[in-house]
Short mmCIF file of C-alpha atoms in Angstrom, two decimals:
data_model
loop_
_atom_site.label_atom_id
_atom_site.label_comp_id
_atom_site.label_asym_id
_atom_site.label_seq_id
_atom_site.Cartn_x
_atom_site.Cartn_y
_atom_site.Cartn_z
CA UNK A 1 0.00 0.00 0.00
CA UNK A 2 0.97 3.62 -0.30
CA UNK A 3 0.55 5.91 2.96
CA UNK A 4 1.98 9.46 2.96
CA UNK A 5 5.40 9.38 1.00
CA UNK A 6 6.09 5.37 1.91
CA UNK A 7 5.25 2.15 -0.31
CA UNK A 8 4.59 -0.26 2.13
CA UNK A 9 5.18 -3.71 1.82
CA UNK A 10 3.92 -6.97 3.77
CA UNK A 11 5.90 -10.32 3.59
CA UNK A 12 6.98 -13.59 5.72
CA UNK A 13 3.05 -13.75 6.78
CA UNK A 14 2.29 -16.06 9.52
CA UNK A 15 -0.43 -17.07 11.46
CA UNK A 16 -2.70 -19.66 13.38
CA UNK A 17 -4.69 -22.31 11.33
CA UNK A 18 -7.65 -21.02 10.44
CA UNK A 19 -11.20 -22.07 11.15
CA UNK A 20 -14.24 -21.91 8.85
CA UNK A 21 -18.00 -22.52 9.78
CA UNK A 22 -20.99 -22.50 6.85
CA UNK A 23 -24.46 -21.74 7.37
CA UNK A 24 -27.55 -22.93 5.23
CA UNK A 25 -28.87 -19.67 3.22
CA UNK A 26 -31.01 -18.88 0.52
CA UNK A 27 -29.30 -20.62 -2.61
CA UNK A 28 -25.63 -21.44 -1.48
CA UNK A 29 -23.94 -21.37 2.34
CA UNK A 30 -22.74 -18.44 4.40
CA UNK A 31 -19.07 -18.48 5.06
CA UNK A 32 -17.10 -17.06 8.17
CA UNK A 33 -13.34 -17.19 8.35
CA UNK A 34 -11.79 -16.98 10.98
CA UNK A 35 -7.97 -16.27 11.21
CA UNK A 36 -6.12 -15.18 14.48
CA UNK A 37 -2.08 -13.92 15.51
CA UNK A 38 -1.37 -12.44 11.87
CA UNK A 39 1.74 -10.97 11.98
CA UNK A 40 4.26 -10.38 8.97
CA UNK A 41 7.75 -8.73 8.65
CA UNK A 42 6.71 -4.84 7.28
CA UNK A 43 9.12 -2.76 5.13
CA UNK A 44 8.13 1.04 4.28
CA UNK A 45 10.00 2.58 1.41
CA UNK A 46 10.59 6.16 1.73
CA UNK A 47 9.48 7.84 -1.40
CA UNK A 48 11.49 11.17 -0.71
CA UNK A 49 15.28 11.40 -0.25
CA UNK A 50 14.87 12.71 3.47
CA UNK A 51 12.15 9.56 4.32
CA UNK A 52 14.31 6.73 5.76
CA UNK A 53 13.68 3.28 5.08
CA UNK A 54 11.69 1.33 8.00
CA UNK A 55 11.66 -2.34 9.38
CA UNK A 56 9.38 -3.45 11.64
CA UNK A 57 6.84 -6.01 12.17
CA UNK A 58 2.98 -5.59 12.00
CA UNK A 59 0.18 -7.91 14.28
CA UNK A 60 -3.36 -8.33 13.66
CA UNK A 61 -4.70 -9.99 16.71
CA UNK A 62 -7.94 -11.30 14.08
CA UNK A 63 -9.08 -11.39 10.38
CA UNK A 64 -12.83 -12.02 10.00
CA UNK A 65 -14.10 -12.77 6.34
CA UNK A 66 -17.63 -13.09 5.84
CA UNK A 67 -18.93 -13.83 2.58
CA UNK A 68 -22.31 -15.55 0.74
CA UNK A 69 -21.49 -19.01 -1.80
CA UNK A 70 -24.19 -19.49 -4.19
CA UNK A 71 -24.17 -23.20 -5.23
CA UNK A 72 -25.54 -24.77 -8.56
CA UNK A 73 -24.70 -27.58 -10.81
CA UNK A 74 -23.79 -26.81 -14.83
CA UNK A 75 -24.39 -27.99 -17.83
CA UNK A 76 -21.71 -30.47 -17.41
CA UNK A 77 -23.44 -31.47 -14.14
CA UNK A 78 -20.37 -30.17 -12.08
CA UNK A 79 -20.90 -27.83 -8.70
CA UNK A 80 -20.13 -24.49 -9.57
CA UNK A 81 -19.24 -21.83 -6.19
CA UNK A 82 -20.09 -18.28 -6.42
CA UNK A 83 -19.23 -15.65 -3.87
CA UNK A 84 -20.80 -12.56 -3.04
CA UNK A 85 -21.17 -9.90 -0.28
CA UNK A 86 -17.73 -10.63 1.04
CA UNK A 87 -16.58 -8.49 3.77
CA UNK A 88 -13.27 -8.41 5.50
CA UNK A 89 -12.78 -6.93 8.98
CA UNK A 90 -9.21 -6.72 10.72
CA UNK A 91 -9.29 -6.16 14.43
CA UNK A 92 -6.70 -4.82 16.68
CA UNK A 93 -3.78 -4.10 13.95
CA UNK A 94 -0.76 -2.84 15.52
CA UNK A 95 2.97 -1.67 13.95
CA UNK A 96 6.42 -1.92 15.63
CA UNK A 97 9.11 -0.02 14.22
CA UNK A 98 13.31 -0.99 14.76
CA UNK A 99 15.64 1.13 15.19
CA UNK A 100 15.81 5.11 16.92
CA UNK A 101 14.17 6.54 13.92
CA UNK A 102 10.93 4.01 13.95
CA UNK A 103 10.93 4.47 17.57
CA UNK A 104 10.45 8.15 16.73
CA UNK A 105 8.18 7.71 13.88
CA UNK A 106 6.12 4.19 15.89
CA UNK A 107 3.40 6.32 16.98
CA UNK A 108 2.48 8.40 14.07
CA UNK A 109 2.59 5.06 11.70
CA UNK A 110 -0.16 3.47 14.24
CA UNK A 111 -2.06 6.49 13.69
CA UNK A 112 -1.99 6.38 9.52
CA UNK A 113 -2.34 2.70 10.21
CA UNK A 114 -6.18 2.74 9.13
CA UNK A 115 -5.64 4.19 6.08
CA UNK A 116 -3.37 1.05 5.07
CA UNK A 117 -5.48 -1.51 7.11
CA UNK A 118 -8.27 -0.43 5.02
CA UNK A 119 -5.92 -1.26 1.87
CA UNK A 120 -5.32 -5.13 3.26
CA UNK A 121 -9.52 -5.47 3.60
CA UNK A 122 -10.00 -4.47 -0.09
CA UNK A 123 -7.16 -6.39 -1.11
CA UNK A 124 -8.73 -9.54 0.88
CA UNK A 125 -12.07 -9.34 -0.34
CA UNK A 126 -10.37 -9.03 -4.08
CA UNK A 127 -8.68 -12.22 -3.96
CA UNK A 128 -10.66 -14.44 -1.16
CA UNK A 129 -13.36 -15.41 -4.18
CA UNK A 130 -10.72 -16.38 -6.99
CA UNK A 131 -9.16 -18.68 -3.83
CA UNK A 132 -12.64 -20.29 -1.73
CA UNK A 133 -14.59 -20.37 -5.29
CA UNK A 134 -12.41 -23.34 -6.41
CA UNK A 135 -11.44 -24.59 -3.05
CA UNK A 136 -15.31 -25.28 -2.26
CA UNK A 137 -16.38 -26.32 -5.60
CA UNK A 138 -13.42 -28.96 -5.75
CA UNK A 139 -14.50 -30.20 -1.78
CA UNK A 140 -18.17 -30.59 -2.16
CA UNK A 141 -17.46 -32.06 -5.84
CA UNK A 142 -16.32 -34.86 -4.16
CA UNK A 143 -19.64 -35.61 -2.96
CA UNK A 144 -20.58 -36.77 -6.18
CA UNK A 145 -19.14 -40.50 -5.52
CA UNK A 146 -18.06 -43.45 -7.06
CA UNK A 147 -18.30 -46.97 -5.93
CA UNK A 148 -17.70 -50.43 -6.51
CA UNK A 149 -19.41 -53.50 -4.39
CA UNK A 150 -19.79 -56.75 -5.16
CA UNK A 151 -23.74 -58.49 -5.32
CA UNK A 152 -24.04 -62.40 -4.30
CA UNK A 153 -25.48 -64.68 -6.79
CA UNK A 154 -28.50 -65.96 -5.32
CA UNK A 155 -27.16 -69.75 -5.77
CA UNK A 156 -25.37 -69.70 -2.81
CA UNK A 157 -22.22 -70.35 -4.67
CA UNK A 158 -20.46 -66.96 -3.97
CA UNK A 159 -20.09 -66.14 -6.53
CA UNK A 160 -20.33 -62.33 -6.87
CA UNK A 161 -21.16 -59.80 -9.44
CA UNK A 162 -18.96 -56.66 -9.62
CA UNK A 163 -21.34 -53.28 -9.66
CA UNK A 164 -19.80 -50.23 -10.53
CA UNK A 165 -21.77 -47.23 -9.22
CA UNK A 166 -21.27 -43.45 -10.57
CA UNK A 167 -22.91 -40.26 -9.73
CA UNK A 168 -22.59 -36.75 -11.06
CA UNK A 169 -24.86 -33.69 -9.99
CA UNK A 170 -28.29 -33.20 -10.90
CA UNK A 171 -29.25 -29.80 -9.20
CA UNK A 172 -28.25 -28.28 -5.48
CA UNK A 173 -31.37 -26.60 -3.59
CA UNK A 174 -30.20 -24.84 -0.50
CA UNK A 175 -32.55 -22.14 2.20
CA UNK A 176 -31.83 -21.96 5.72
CA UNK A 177 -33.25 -25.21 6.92
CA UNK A 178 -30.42 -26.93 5.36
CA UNK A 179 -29.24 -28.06 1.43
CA UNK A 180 -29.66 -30.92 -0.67
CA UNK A 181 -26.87 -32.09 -3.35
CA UNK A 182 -29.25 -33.95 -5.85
CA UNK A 183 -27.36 -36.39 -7.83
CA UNK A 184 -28.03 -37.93 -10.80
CA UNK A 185 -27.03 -42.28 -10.58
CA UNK A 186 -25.61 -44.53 -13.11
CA UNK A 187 -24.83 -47.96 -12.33
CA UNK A 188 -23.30 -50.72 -14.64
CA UNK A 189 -21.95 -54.60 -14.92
CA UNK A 190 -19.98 -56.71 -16.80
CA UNK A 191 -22.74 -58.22 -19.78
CA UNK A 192 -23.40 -61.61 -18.16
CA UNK A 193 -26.50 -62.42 -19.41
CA UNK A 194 -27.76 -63.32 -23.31
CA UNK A 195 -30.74 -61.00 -23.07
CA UNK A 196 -31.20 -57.46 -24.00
CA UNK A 197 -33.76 -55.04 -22.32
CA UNK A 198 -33.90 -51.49 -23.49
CA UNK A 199 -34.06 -50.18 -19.88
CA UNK A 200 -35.86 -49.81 -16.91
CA UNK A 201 -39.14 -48.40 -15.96
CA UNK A 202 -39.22 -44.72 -14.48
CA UNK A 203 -41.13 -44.96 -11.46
CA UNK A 204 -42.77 -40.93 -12.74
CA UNK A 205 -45.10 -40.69 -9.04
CA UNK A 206 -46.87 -43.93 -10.05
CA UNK A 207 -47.67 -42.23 -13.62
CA UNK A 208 -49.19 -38.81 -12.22
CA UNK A 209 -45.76 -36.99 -13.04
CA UNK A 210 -43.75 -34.99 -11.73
CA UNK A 211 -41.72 -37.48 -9.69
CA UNK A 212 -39.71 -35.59 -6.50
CA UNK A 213 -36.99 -36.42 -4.16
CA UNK A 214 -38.34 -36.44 -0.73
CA UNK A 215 -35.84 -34.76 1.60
CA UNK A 216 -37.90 -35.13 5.27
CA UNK A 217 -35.06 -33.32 7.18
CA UNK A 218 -35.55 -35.14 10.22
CA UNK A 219 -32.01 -35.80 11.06
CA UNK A 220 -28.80 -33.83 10.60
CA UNK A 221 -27.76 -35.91 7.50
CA UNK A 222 -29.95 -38.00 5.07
CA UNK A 223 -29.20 -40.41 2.19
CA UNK A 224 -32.29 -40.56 -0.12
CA UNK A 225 -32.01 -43.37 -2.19
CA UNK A 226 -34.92 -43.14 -4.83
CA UNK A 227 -36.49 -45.92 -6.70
CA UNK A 228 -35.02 -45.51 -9.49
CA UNK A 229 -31.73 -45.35 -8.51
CA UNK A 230 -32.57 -48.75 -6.94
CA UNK A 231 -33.89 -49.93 -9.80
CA UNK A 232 -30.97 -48.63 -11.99
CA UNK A 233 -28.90 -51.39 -9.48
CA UNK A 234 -31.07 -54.26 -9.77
CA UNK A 235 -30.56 -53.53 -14.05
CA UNK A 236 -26.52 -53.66 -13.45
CA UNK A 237 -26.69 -56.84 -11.19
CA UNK A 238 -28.98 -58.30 -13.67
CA UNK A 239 -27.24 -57.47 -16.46
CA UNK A 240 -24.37 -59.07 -14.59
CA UNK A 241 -26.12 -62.30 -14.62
CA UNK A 242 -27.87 -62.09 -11.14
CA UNK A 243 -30.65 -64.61 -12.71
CA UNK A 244 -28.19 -66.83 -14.69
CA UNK A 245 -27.09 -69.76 -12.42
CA UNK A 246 -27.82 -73.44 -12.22
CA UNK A 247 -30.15 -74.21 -9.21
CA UNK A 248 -28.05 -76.68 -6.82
CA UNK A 249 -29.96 -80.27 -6.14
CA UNK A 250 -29.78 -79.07 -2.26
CA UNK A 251 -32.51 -76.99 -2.86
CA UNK A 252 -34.68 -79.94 -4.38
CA UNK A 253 -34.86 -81.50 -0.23
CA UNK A 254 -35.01 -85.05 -0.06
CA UNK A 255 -37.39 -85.20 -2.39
CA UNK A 256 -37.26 -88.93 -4.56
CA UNK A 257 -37.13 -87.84 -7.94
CA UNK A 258 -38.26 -91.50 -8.72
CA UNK A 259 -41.55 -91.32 -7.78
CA UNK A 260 -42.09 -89.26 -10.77
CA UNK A 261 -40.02 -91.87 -13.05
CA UNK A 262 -37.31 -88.81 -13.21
CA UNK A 263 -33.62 -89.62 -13.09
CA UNK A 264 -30.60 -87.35 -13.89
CA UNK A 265 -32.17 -84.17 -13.24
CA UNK A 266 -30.29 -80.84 -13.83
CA UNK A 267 -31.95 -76.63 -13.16
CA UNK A 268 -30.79 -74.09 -14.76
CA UNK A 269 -32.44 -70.47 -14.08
CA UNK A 270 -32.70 -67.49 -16.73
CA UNK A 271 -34.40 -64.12 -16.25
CA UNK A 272 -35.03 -62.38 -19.59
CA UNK A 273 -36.05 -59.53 -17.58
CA UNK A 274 -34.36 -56.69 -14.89
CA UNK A 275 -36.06 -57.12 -12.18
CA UNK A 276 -37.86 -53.99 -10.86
CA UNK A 277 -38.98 -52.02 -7.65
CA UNK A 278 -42.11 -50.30 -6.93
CA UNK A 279 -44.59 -49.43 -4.71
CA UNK A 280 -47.56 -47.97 -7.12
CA UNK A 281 -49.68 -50.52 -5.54
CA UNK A 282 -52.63 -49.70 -3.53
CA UNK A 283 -51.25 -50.49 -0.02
CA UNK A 284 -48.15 -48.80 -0.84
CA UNK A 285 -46.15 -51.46 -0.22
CA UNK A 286 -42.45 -52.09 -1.38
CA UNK A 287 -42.30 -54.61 -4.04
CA UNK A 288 -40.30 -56.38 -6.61
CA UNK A 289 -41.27 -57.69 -9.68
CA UNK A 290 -39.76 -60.94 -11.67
CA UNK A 291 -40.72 -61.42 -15.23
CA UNK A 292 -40.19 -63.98 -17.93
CA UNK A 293 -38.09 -65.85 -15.32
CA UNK A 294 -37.07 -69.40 -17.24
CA UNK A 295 -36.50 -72.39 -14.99
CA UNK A 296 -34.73 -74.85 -17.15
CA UNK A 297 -34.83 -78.92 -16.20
CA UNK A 298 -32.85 -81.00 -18.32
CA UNK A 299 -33.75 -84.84 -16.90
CA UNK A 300 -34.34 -88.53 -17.83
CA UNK A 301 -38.32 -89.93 -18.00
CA UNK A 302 -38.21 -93.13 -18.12
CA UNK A 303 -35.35 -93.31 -19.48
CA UNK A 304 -36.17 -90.68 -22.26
CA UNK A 305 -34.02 -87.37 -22.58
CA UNK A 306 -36.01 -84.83 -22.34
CA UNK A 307 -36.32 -80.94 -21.62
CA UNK A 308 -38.84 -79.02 -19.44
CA UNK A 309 -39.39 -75.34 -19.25
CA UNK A 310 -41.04 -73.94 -16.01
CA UNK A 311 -42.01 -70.08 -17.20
CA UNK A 312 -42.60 -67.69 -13.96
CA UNK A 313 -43.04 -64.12 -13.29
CA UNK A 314 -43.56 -63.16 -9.19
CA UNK A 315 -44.18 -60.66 -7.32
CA UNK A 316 -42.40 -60.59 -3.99
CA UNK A 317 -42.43 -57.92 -0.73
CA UNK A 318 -39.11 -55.99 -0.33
CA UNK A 319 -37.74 -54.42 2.47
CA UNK A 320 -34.30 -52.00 2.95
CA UNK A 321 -32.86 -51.89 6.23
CA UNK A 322 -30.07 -51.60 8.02
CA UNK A 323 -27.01 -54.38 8.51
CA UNK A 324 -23.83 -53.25 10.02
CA UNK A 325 -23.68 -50.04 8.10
CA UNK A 326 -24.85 -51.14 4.42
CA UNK A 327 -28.16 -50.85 2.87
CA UNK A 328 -29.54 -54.65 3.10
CA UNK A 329 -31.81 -55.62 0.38
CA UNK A 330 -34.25 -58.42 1.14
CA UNK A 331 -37.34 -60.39 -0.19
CA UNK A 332 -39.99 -60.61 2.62
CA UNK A 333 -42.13 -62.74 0.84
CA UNK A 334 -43.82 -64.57 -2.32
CA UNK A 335 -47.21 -62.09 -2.98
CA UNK A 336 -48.24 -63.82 -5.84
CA UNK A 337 -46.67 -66.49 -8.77
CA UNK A 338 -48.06 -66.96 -11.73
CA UNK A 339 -46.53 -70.52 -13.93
CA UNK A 340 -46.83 -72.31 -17.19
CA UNK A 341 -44.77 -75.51 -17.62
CA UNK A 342 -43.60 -76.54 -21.65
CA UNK A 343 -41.92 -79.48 -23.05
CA UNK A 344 -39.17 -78.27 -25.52
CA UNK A 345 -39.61 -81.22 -27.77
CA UNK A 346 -42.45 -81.38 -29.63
CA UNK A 347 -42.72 -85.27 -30.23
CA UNK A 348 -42.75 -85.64 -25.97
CA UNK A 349 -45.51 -83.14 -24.89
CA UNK A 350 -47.53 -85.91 -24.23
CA UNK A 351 -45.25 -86.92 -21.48
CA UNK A 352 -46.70 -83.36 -19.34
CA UNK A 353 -49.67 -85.16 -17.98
CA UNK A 354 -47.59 -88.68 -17.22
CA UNK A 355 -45.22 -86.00 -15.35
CA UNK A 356 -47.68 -84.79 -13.65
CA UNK A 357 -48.14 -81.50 -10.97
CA UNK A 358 -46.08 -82.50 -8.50
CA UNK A 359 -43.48 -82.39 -10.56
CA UNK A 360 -44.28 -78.55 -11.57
CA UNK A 361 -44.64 -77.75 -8.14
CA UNK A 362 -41.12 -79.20 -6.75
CA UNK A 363 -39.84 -76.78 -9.79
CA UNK A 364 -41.65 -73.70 -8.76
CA UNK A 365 -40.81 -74.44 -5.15
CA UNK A 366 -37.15 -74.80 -6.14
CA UNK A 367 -37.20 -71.23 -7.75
CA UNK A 368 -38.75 -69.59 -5.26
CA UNK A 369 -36.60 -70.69 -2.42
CA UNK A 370 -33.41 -69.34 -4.69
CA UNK A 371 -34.88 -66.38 -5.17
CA UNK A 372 -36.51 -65.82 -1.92
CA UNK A 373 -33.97 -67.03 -0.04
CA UNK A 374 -33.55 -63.92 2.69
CA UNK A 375 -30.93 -60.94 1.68
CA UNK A 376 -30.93 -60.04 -2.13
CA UNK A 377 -28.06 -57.30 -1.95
CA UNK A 378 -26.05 -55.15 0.68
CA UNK A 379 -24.99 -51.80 -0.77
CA UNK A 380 -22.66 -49.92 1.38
CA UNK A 381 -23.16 -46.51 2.20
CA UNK A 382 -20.31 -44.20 1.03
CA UNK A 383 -17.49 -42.50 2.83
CA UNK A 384 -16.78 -39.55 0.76
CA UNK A 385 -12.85 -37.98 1.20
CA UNK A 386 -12.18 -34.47 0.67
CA UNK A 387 -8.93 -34.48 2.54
CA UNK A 388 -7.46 -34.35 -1.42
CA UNK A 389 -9.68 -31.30 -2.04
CA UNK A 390 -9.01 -29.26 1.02
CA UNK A 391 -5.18 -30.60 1.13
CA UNK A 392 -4.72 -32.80 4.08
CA UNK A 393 -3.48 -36.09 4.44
CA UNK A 394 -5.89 -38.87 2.87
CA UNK A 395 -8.43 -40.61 5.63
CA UNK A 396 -8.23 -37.15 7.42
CA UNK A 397 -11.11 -35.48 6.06
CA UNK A 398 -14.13 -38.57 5.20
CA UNK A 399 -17.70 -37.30 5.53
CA UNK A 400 -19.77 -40.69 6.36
CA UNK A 401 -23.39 -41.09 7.38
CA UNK A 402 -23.96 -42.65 11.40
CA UNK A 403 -27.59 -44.25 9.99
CA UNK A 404 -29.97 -44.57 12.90
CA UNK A 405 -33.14 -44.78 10.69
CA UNK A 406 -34.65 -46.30 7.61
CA UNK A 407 -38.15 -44.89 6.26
CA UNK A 408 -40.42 -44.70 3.04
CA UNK A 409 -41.51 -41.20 1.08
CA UNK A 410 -43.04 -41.65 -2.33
CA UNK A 411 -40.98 -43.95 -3.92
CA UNK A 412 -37.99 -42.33 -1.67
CA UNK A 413 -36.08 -44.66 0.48
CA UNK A 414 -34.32 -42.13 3.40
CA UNK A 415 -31.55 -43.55 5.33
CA UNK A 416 -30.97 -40.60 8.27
CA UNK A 417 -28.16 -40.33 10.96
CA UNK A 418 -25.69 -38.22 11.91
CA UNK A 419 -22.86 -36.94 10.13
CA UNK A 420 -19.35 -38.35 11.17
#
C-alpha cells in the first residue's frame, strides 16, 4: 500500500490455522473465516530522499471474512461456487518499528495505520473469491461419488457380481433449513446375461408426473435413495447375470425324484427380464417384480431325454434396512406367482400329464426358495474424502453417514443419521 510518502510492503506472513463454519442460506452457504495472531515482517520505502527506510513487524490480533457461496450444478453437471457480499474486517492491527528513527516515527505510523489496514480489507475481499470459489467447488465435488461392491449370486455359490456405481450432480437446492446435493445415478456390470432389455421403468409418481426427491429433514444428515436409482442397481446386477445360475440339487430336499419316473435331473435359471422395484400398488407397499423368469430342467423320463421349461413371473415384498452399516436388500415374501410348464420337444408333450403336478410344483418351489432365499443385496453406504480437495493427508477429512433410521416417502427410500 501507499501511505503518505512510503510504499509499504507486507511479507513472511504467519499465522494460526484457520477455522471456517458455513451456514444454510437462501441458494448457497454463508461463510465465516476466521484467522487469528497475523503478523508479517513490514518494510516502508521512503518515497522522498529525506524519508528513511523502516523495518518493523505488524500484528493483527484477528481477520474475519464473511462472505455468501451461491451453489448450482452446470451444464456439465459439475458444482459451480459463487461468492458474493464478502466483507473483510481486521481487528486490533498494531505496527512496531526498529531502530531510533521508527521508535520516533512508531506512533504516528499506528495512527496512519487505518488508512493502510483499510488497503489489506479491499485487497482480501479481491482475492478471497478467486481462492474459496475453487477450493469449495473442488471439496463438495467430491460428494458426487463413485463406488464399486460386489452383489451375491442368489445360488449360494459366492459367486459375486462386480457393480460399478457413478454419480454426477443433478441440481443443489439450499434455504436456511439446510441443502440438498441432488445427484443424478448410473450404475453398470460386466454383460453376463444373453438378453437385451432397453431399460428400466421410471417410477414418474406412479404415472401422475412430476416425480420428486423427498428430503424429510428429520435428522442432521440424510441419504435418499430413490427408486429408481434402486432400480438402476437391480438392471446392473442383472445385467451381470444375477438370474443366470444353475439351481443346486440341495434346494430340491429329499425329495425322490423316482416317484415321478425322473432320473438325472439338472436346473438351470434365466431371467429375460431386470427385475424392478415399486410401490404404485394400492397399499403402498415395497415390491419387486420378476418377469419372464425361465426355470430350465434338463432330466431322464423313463429313461427318455427330455427338456422341461417352467415359465414364472412373481411378485415378492421388499424391504431395505439396516445391517452393520450397508443398505440390506431383502425379499420378505412370495405375494403372488403366476406358472406355465412346456416341453421343448415337440414329439414328448404328451409326457406333461404322465409327469404330472407334483413335478411342476417341486420346480416352482425350487425357484422360489433361490430367489426368496432372505438378503438379495447389501450396498454400502459411502465414505466420501475431501482431505485431497481441502489438502490434508488422505483418511483425514471422510464425511460418512452414522444411519440410525430407515423410512419410506413416495418412492424415496431415506436412510438418516448423523454426520461423522
Amino acid at each position: 500500500a501507499s501511505v503518505g510518502h512510503y510504499d509499504i510492503f507486507l511479507s513472511n506472513v504467519t499465522y494460526n490455522a484457520p477455522t471456517v463454519s458455513l451456514q444454510s442460506i437462501n441458494f448457497g452457504l454463508h461463510l465465516t473465516a476466521r484467522i487469528t495472531n497475523f503478523e508479517g515482517d513490514l518494510f516502508a520505502h521512503g518515497l522522498e530522499w529525506y524519508m528513511p527506510n523502516l523495518d518493523g513487524t505488524m500484528t493483527i490480533s484477528s481477520i474475519v471474512i464473511d462472505a455468501d457461496v451461491y451453489l448450482s450444478a452446470d451444464a456439465n453437471h459439475n458444482i459451480l461456487a459463487n461468492m458474493g457480499n464478502v466483507e473483510v474486517s481486521i481487528a486490533s492491527p498494531s505496527v512496531e518499528l526498529e531502530g531510533l528513527i521508527g521508535s520516533l516515527v512508531e506512533g504516528l505510523v499506528n495512527d496512519m495505520l487505518g488508512d493502510f489496514v483499510d488497503d489489506i480489507e479491499t485487497e482480501f475481499a479481491d482475492q478471497i473469491g478467486a481462492t474459496i470459489e475453487p477450493l469449495l467447488a473442488d471439496a463438495l465435488g467430491a460428494l458426487a461419488f463413485q463406488q464399486e461392491f460386489d452383489l451375491p449370486k442368489l445360488d449360494g455359490s459366492g459367486e459375486v457380481i462386480s457393480v460399478e456405481l457413478a454419480t454426477d450432480f443433478a441440481y443443489v437446492d439450499f434455504e436456511p433449513s439446510g441443502g440438498v446435493f441432488a445427484l443424478r445415478v448410473g450404475a453398470y456390470a460386466a454383460k453376463a446375461t444373453a438378453y437385451d432389455n432397453l431399460g428400466l421403468p421410471l417410477r414418474i409418481n406412479c404415472g401422475a408426473p412430476p416425480q420428486v426427491l423427498v428430503v424429510p429433514g428429520a435428522y442432521p444428515f440424510e441419504l435418499v435413495l430413490s427408486d429408481d436409482a434402486l432400480n438402476e442397481l437391480f438392471y446392473a446386477a442383472w445385467n451381470g447375470g444375477l438370474l443366470e445360475f444353475p439351481i443346486p440339487a440341495e434346494m430340491l430336499g429329499d425329495v425322490d425324484l423316482s416317484q415321478y419316473g425322473i432320473t438325472d435331473l439338472s436346473l438351470h435359471l434365466s431371467g429375460m427380464l431386470a427385475p424392478t422395484a415399486s410401490d404404485c400398488n394400492v397399499d403402498g407397499t415395497l415390491n419387486i417384480f420378476l418377469g419372464d423368469l425361465q426355470l430350465r430342467a434338463s432330466l431322464q423320463f423313463a429313461g427318455v431325454p427330455m427338456d422341461v421349461i417352467v415359465w414364472a413371473s412373481a411378485t415378492m415384498g421388499l424391504e431395505l434396512s439396516l445391517n452393520n452399516g450397508e443398505i440390506a436388500i431383502s425379499i420378505t415374501a412370495i405375494d403372488a406367482i403366476e406358472t406355465e410348464l412346456d416341453v421343448v420337444q415337440d414329439e414328448l408333450v404328451g409326457l406333461i400329464d404322465l409327469i404330472g403336478e407334483g413335478f411342476e410344483q417341486l420346480l416352482v418351489d425350487a425357484l422360489m426358495q433361490a430367489l426368496a432365499g432372505g438378503q438379495l443385496a447389501a450396498i454400502p453406504l459411502p465414505e466420501i474424502d475431501l482431505s485431497e480437495s481441502v489438502g490434508l493427508p488422505p483418511g483425514t477429512a471422510v464425511i460418512a453417514l452414522d444411519p440410525q433410521d430407515v423410512s419410506r416417502h413416495g418412492g424415496n427410500t431415506v436412510i438418516g443419521g448423523d454426520l461423522r
